[in-house]
mmCIF file of N, CA, C and O in Angstrom:
data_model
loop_
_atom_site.group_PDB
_atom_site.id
_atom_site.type_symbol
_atom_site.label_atom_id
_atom_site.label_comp_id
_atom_site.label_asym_id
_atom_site.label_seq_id
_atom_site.Cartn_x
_atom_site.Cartn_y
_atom_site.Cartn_z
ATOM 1 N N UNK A 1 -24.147 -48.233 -21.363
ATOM 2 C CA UNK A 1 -22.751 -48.509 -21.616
ATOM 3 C C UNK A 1 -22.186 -47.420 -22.519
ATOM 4 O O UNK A 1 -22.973 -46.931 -23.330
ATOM 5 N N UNK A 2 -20.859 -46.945 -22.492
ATOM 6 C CA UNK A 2 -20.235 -46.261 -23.562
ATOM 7 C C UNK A 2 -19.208 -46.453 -24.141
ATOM 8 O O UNK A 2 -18.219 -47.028 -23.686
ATOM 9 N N UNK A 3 -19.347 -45.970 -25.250
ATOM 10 C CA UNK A 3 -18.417 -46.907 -26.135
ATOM 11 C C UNK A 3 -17.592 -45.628 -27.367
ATOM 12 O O UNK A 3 -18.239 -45.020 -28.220
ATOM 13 N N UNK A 4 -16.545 -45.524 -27.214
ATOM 14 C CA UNK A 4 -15.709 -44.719 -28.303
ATOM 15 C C UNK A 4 -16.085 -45.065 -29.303
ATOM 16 O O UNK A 4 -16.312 -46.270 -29.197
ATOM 17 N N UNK A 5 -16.324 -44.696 -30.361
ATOM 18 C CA UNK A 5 -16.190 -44.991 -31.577
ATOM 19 C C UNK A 5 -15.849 -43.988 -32.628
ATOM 20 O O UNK A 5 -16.192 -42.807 -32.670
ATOM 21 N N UNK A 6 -14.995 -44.768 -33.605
ATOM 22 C CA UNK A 6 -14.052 -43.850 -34.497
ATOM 23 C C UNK A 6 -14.340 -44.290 -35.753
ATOM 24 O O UNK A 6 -14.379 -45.479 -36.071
ATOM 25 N N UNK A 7 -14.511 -43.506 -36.365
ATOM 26 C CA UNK A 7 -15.339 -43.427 -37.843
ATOM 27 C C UNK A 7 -14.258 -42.971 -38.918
ATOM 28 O O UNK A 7 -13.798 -41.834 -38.816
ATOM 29 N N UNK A 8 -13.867 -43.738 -39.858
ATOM 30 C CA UNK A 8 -13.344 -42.772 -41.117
ATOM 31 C C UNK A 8 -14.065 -42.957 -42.399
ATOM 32 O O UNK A 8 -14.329 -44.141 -42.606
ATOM 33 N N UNK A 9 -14.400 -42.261 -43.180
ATOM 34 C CA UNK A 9 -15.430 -42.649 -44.595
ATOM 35 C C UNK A 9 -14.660 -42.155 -45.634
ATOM 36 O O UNK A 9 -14.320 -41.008 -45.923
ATOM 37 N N UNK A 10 -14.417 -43.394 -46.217
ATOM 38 C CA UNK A 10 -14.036 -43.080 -47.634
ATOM 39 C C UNK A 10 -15.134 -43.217 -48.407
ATOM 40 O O UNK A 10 -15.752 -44.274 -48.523
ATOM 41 N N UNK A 11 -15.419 -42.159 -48.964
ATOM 42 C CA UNK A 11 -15.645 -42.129 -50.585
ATOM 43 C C UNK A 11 -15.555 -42.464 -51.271
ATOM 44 O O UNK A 11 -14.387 -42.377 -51.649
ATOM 45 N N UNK A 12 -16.588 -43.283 -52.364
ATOM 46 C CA UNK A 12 -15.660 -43.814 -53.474
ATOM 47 C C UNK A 12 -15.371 -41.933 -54.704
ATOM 48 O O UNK A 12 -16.038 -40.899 -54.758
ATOM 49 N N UNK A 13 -14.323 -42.298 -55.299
ATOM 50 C CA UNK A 13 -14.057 -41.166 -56.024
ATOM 51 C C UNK A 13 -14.356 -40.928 -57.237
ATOM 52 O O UNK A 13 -13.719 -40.176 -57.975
ATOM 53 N N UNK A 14 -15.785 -41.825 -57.661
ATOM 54 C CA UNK A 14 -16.300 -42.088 -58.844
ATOM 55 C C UNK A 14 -18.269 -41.446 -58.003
ATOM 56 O O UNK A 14 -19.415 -41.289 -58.425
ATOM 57 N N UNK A 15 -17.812 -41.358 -57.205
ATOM 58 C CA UNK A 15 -19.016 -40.857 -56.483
ATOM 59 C C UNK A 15 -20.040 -39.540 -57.253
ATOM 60 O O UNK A 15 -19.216 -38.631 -57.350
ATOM 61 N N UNK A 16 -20.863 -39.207 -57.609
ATOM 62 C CA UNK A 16 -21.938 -38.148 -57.830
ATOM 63 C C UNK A 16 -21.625 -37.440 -56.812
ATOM 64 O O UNK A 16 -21.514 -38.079 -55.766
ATOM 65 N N UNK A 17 -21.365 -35.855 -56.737
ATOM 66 C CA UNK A 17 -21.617 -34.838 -55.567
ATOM 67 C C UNK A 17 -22.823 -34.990 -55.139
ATOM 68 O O UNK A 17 -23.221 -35.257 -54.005
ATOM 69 N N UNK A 18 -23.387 -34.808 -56.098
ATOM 70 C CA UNK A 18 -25.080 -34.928 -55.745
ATOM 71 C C UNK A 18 -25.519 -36.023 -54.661
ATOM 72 O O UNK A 18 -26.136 -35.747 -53.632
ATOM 73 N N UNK A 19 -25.126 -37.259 -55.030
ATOM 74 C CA UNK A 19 -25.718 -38.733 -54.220
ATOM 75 C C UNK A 19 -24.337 -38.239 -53.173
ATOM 76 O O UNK A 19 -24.595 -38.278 -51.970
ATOM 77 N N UNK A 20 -23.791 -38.065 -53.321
ATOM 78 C CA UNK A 20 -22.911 -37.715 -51.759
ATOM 79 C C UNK A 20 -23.633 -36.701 -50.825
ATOM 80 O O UNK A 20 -24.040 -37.013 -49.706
ATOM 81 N N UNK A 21 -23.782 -35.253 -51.463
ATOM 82 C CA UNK A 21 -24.254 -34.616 -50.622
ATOM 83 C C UNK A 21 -25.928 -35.235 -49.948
ATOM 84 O O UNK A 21 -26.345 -35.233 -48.790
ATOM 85 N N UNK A 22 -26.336 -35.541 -50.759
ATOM 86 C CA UNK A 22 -27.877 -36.308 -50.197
ATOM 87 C C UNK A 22 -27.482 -37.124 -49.014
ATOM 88 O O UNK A 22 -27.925 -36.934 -47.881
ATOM 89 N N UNK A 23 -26.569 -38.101 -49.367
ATOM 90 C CA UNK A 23 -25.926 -38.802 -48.047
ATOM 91 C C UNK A 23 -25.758 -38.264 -46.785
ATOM 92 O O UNK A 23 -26.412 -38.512 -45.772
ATOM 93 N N UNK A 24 -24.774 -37.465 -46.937
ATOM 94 C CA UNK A 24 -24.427 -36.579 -46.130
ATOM 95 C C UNK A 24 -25.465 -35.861 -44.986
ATOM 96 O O UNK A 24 -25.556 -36.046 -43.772
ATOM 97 N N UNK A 25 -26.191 -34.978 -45.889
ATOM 98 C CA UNK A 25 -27.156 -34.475 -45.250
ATOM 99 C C UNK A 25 -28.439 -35.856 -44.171
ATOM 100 O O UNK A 25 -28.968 -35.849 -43.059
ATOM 101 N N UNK A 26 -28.415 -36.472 -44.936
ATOM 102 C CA UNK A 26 -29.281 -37.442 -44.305
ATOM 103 C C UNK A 26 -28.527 -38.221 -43.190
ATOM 104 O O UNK A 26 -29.140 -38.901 -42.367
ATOM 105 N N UNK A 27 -26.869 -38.070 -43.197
ATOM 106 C CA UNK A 27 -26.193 -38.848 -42.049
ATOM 107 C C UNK A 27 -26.281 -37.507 -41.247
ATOM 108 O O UNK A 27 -26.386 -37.860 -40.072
ATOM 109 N N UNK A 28 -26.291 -36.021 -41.314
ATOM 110 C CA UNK A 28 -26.180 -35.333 -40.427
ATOM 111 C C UNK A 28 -28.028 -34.739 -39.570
ATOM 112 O O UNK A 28 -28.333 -33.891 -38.732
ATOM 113 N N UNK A 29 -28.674 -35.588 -40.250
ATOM 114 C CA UNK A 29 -29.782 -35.580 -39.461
ATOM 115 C C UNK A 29 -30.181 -36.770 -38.802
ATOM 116 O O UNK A 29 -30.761 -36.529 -37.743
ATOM 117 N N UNK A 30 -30.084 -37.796 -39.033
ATOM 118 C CA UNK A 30 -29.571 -39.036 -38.100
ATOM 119 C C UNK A 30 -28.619 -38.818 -37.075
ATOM 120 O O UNK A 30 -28.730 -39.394 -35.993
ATOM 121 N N UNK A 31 -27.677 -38.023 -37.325
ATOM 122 C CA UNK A 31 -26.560 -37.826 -35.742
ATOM 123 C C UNK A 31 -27.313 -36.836 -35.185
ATOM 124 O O UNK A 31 -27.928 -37.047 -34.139
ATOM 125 N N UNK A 32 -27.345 -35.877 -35.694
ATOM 126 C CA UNK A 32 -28.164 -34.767 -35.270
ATOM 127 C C UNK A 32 -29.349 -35.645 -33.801
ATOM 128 O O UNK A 32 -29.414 -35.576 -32.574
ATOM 129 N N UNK A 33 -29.966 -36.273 -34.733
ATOM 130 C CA UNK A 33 -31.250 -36.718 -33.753
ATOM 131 C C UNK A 33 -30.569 -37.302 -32.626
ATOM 132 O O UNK A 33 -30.628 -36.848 -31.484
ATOM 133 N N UNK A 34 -29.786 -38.534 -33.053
ATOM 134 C CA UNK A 34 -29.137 -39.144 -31.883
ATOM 135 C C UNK A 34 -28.415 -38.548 -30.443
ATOM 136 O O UNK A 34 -28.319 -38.892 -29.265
ATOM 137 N N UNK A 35 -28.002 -37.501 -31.269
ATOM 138 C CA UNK A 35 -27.385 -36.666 -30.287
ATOM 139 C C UNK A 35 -28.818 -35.985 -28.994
ATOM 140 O O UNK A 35 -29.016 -36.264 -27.811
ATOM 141 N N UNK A 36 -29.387 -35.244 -29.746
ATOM 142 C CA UNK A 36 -30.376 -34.642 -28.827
ATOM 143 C C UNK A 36 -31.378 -35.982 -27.733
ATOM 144 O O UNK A 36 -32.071 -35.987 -26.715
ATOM 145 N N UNK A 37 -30.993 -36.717 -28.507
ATOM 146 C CA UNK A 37 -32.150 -37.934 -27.523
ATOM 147 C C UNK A 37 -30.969 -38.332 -26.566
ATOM 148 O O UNK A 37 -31.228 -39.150 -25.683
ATOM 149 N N UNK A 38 -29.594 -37.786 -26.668
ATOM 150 C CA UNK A 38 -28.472 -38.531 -25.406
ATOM 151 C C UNK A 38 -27.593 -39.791 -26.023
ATOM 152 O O UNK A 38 -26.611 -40.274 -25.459
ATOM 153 N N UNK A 39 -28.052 -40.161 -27.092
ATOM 154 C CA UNK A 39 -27.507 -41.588 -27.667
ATOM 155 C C UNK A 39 -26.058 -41.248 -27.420
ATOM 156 O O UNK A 39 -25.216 -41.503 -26.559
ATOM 157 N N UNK A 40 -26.145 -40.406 -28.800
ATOM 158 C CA UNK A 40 -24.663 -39.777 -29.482
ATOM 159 C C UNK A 40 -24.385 -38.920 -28.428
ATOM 160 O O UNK A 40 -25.062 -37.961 -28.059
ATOM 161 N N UNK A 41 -22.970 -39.477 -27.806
ATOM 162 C CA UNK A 41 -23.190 -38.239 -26.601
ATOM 163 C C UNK A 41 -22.038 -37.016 -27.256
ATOM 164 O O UNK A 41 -22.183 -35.793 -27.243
ATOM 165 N N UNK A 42 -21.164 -37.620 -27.674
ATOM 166 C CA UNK A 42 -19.989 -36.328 -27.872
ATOM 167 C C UNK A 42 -19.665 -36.908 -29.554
ATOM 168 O O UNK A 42 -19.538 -38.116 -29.756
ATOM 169 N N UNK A 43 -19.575 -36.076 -30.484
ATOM 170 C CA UNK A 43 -18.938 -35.597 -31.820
ATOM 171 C C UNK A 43 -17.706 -35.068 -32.039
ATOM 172 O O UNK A 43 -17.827 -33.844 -32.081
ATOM 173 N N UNK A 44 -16.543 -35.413 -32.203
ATOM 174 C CA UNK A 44 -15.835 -34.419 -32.595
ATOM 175 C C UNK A 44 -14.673 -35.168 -34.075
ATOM 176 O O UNK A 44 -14.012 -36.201 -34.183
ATOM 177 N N UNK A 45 -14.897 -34.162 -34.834
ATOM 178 C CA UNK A 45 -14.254 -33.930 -36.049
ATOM 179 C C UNK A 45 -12.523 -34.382 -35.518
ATOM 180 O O UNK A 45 -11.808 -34.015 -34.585
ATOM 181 N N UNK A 46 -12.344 -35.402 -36.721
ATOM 182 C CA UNK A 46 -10.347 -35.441 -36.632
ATOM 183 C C UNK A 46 -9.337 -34.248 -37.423
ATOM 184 O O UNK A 46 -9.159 -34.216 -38.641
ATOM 185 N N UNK A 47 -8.926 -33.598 -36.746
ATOM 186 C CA UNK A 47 -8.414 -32.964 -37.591
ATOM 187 C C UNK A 47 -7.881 -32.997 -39.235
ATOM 188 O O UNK A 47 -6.916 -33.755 -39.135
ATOM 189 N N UNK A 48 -7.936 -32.730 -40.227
ATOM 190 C CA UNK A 48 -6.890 -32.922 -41.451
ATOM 191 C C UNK A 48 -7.449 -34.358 -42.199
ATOM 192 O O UNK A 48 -6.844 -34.937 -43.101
ATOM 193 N N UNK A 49 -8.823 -34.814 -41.569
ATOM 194 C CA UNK A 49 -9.325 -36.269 -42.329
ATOM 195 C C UNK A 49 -10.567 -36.457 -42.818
ATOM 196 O O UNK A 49 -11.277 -35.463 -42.663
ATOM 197 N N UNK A 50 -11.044 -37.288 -43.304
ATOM 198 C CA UNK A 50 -12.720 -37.558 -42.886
ATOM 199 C C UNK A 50 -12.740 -38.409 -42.080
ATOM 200 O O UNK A 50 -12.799 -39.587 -42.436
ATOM 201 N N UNK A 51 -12.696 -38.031 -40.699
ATOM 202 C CA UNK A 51 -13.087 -38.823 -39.793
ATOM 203 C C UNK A 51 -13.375 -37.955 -38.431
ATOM 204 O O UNK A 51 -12.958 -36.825 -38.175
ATOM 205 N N UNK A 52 -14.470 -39.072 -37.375
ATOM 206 C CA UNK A 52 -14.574 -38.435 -36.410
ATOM 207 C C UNK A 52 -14.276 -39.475 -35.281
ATOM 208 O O UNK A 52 -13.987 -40.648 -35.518
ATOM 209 N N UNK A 53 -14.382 -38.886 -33.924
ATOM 210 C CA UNK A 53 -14.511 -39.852 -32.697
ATOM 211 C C UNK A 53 -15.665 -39.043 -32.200
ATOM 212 O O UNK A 53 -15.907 -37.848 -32.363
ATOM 213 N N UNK A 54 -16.524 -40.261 -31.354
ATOM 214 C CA UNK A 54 -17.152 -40.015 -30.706
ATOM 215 C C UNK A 54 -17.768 -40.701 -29.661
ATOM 216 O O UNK A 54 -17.358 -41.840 -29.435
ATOM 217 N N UNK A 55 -18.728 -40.216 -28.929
ATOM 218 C CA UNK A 55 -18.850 -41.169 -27.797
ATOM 219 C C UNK A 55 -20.564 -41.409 -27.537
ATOM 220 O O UNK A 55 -21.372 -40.519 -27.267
ATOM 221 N N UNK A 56 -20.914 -43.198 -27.742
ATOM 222 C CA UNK A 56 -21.974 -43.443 -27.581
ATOM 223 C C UNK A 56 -22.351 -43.915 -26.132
ATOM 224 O O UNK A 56 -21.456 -44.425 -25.458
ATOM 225 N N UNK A 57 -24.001 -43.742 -25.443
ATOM 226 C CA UNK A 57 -24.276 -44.605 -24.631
ATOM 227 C C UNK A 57 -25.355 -45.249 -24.445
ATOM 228 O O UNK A 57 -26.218 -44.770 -23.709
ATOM 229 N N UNK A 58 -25.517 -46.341 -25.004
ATOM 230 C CA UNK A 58 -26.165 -47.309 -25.022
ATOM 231 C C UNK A 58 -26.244 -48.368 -23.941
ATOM 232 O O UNK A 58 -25.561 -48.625 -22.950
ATOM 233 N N UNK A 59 -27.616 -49.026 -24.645
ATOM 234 C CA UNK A 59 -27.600 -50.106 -23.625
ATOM 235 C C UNK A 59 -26.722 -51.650 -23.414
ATOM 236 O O UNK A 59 -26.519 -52.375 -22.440
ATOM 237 N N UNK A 60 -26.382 -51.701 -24.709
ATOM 238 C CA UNK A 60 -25.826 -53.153 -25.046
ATOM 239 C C UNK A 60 -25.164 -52.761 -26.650
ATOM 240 O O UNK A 60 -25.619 -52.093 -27.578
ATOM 241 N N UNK A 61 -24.005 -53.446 -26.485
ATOM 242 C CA UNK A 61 -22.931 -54.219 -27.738
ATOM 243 C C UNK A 61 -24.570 -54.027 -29.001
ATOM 244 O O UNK A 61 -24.620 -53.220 -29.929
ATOM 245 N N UNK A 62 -25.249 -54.630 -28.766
ATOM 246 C CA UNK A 62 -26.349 -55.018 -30.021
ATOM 247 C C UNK A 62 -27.009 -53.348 -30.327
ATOM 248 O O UNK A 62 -27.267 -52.992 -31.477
ATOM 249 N N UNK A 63 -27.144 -52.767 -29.560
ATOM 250 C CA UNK A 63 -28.132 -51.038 -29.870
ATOM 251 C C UNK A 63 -26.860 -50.711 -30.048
ATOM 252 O O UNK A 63 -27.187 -49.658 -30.595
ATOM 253 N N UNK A 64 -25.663 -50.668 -30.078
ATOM 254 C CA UNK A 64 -24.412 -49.775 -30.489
ATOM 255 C C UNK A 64 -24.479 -50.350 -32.217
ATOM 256 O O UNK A 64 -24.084 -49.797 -33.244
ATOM 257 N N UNK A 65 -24.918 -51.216 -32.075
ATOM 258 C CA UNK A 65 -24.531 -51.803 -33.890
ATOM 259 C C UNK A 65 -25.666 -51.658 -34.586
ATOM 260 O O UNK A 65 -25.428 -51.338 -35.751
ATOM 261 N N UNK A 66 -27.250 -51.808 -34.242
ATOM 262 C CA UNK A 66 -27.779 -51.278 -34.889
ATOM 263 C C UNK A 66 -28.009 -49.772 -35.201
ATOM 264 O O UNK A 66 -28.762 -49.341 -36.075
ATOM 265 N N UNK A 67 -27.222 -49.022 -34.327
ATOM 266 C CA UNK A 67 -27.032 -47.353 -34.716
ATOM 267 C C UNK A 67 -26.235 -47.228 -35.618
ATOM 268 O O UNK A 67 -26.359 -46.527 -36.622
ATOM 269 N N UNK A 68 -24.735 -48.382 -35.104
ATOM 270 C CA UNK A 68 -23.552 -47.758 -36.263
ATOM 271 C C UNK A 68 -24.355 -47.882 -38.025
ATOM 272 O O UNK A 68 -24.434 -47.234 -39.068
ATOM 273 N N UNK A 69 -24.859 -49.301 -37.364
ATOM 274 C CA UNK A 69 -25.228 -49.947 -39.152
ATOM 275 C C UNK A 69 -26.658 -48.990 -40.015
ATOM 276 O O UNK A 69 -27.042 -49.202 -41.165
ATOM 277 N N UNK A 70 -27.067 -48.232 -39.311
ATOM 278 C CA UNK A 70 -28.052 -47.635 -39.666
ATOM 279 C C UNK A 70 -27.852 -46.114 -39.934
ATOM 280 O O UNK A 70 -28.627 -45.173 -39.765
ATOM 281 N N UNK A 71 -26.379 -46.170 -40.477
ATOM 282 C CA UNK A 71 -25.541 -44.190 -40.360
ATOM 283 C C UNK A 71 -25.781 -44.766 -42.438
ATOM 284 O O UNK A 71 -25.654 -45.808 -43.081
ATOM 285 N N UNK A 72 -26.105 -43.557 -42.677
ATOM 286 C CA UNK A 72 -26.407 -43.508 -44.459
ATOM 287 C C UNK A 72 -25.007 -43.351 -44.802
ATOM 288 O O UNK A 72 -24.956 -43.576 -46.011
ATOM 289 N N UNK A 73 -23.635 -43.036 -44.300
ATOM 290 C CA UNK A 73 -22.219 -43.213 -44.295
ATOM 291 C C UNK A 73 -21.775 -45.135 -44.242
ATOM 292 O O UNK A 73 -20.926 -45.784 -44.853
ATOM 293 N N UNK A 74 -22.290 -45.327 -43.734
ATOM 294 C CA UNK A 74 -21.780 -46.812 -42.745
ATOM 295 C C UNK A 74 -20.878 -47.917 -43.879
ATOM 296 O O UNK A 74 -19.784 -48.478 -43.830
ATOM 297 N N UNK A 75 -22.180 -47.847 -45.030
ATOM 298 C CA UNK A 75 -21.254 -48.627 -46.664
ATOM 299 C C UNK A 75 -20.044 -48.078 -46.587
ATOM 300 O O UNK A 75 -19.154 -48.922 -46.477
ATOM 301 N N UNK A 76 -19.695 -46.997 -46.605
ATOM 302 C CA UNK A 76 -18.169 -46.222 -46.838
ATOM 303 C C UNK A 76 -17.355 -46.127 -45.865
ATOM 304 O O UNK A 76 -16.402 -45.351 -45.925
ATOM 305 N N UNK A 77 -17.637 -47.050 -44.595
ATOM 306 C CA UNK A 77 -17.144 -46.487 -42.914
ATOM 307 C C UNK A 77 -15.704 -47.652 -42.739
ATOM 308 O O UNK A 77 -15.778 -48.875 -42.855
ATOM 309 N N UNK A 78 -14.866 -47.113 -42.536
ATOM 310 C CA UNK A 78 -13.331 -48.298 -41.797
ATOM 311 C C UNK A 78 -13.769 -48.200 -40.092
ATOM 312 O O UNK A 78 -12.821 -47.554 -39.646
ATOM 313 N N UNK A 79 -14.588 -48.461 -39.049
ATOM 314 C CA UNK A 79 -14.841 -48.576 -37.964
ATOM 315 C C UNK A 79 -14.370 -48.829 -36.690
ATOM 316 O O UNK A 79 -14.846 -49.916 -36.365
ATOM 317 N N UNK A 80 -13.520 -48.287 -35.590
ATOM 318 C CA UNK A 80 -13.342 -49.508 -34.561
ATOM 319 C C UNK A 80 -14.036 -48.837 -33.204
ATOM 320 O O UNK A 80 -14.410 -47.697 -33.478
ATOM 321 N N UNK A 81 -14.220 -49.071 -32.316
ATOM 322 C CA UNK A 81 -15.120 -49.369 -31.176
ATOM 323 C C UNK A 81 -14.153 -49.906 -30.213
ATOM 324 O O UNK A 81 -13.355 -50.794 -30.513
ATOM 325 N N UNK A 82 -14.224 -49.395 -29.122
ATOM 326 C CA UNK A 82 -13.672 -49.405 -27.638
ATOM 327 C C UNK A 82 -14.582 -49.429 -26.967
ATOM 328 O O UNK A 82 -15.377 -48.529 -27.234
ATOM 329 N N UNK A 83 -14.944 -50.228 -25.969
ATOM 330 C CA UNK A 83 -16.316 -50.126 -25.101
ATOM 331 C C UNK A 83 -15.025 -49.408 -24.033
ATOM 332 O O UNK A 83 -13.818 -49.307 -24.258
ATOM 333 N N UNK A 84 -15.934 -48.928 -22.668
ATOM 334 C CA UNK A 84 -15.244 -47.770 -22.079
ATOM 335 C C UNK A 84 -16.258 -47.924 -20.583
ATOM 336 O O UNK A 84 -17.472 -48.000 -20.391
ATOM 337 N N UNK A 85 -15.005 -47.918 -19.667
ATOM 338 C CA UNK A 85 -15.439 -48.201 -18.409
ATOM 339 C C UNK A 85 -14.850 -46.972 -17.565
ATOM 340 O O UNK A 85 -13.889 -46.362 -18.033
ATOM 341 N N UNK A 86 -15.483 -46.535 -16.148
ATOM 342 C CA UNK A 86 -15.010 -45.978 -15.255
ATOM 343 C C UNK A 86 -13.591 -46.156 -15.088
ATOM 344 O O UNK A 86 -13.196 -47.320 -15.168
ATOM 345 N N UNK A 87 -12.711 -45.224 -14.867
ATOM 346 C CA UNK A 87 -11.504 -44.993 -14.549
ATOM 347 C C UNK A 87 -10.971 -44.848 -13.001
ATOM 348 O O UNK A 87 -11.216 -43.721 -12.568
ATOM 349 N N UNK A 88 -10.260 -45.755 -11.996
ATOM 350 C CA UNK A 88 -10.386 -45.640 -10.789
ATOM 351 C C UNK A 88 -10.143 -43.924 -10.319
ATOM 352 O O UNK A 88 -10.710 -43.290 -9.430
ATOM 353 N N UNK A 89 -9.170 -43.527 -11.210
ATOM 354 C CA UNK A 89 -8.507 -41.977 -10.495
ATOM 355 C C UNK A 89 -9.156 -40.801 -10.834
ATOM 356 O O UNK A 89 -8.855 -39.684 -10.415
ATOM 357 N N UNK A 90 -10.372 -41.173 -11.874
ATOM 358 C CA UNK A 90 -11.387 -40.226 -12.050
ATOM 359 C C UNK A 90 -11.894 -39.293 -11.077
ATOM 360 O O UNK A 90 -12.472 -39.770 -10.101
ATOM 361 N N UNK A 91 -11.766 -37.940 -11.186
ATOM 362 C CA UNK A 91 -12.359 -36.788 -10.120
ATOM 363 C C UNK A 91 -13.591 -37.080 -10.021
ATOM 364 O O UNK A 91 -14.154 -37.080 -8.927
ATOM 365 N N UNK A 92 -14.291 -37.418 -11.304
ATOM 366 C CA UNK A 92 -15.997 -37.283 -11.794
ATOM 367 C C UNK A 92 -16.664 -38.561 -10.596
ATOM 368 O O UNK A 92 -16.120 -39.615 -10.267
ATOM 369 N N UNK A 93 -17.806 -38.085 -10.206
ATOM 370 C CA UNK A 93 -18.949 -39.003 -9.598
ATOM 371 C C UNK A 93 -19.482 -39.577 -11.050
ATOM 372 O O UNK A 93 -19.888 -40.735 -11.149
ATOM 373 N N UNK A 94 -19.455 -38.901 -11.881
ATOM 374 C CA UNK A 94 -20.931 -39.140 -13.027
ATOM 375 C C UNK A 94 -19.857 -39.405 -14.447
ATOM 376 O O UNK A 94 -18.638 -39.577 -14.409
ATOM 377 N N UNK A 95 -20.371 -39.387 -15.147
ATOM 378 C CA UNK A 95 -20.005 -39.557 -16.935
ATOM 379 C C UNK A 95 -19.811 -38.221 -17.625
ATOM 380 O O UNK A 95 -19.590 -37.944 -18.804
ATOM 381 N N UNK A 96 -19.961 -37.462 -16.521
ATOM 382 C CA UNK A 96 -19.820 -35.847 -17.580
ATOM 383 C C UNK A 96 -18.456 -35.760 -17.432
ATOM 384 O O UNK A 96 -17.836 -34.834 -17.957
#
């Protein structure tokens, strides 16, 4: 299944750089991985925010939430989720 999902992370602004950047780095090797195994299929940065969209494909509503809930960001995340179906006027045979 695939599913949009749109991420914004606030920060708290009492935050350590330090315990942020540790975060950070550890959420960008968690996507990192996801991505190369096919999970995480597309990343892309919002312009002008901290936030991204992107596009998961999973098997079920339940493996989409234990990924979201398992991002070292996720405490700091405002979240929403679109599950996402074939489009009749689509050129594409496939998902690419």
């Amino acid at each position: 299944m695939l599913f949009h999902v749109e991420m914004r992370v606030h920060l708290p602004s009492d935050m350590p750089e330090a315990k942020a950047a540790e975060i950070k780095a550890t959420e960008k090797a968690y996507s990192q991985t996801l991505q190369r195994e096919g999970t995480w299929r597309h990343l892309w940065r919002v312009a002008g925010s901290y936030s991204n969209v992107s596009i998961f494909d999973v098997e079920d509503n339940e493996a989409l939430h234990r990924i979201i809930s398992g991002l070292p960001l996720f405490p700091y995340m405002e979240i929403q989720v679109r599950p996402l179906c074939r489009h009749p006027s689509s050129i594409r045979d496939d998902d690419s």
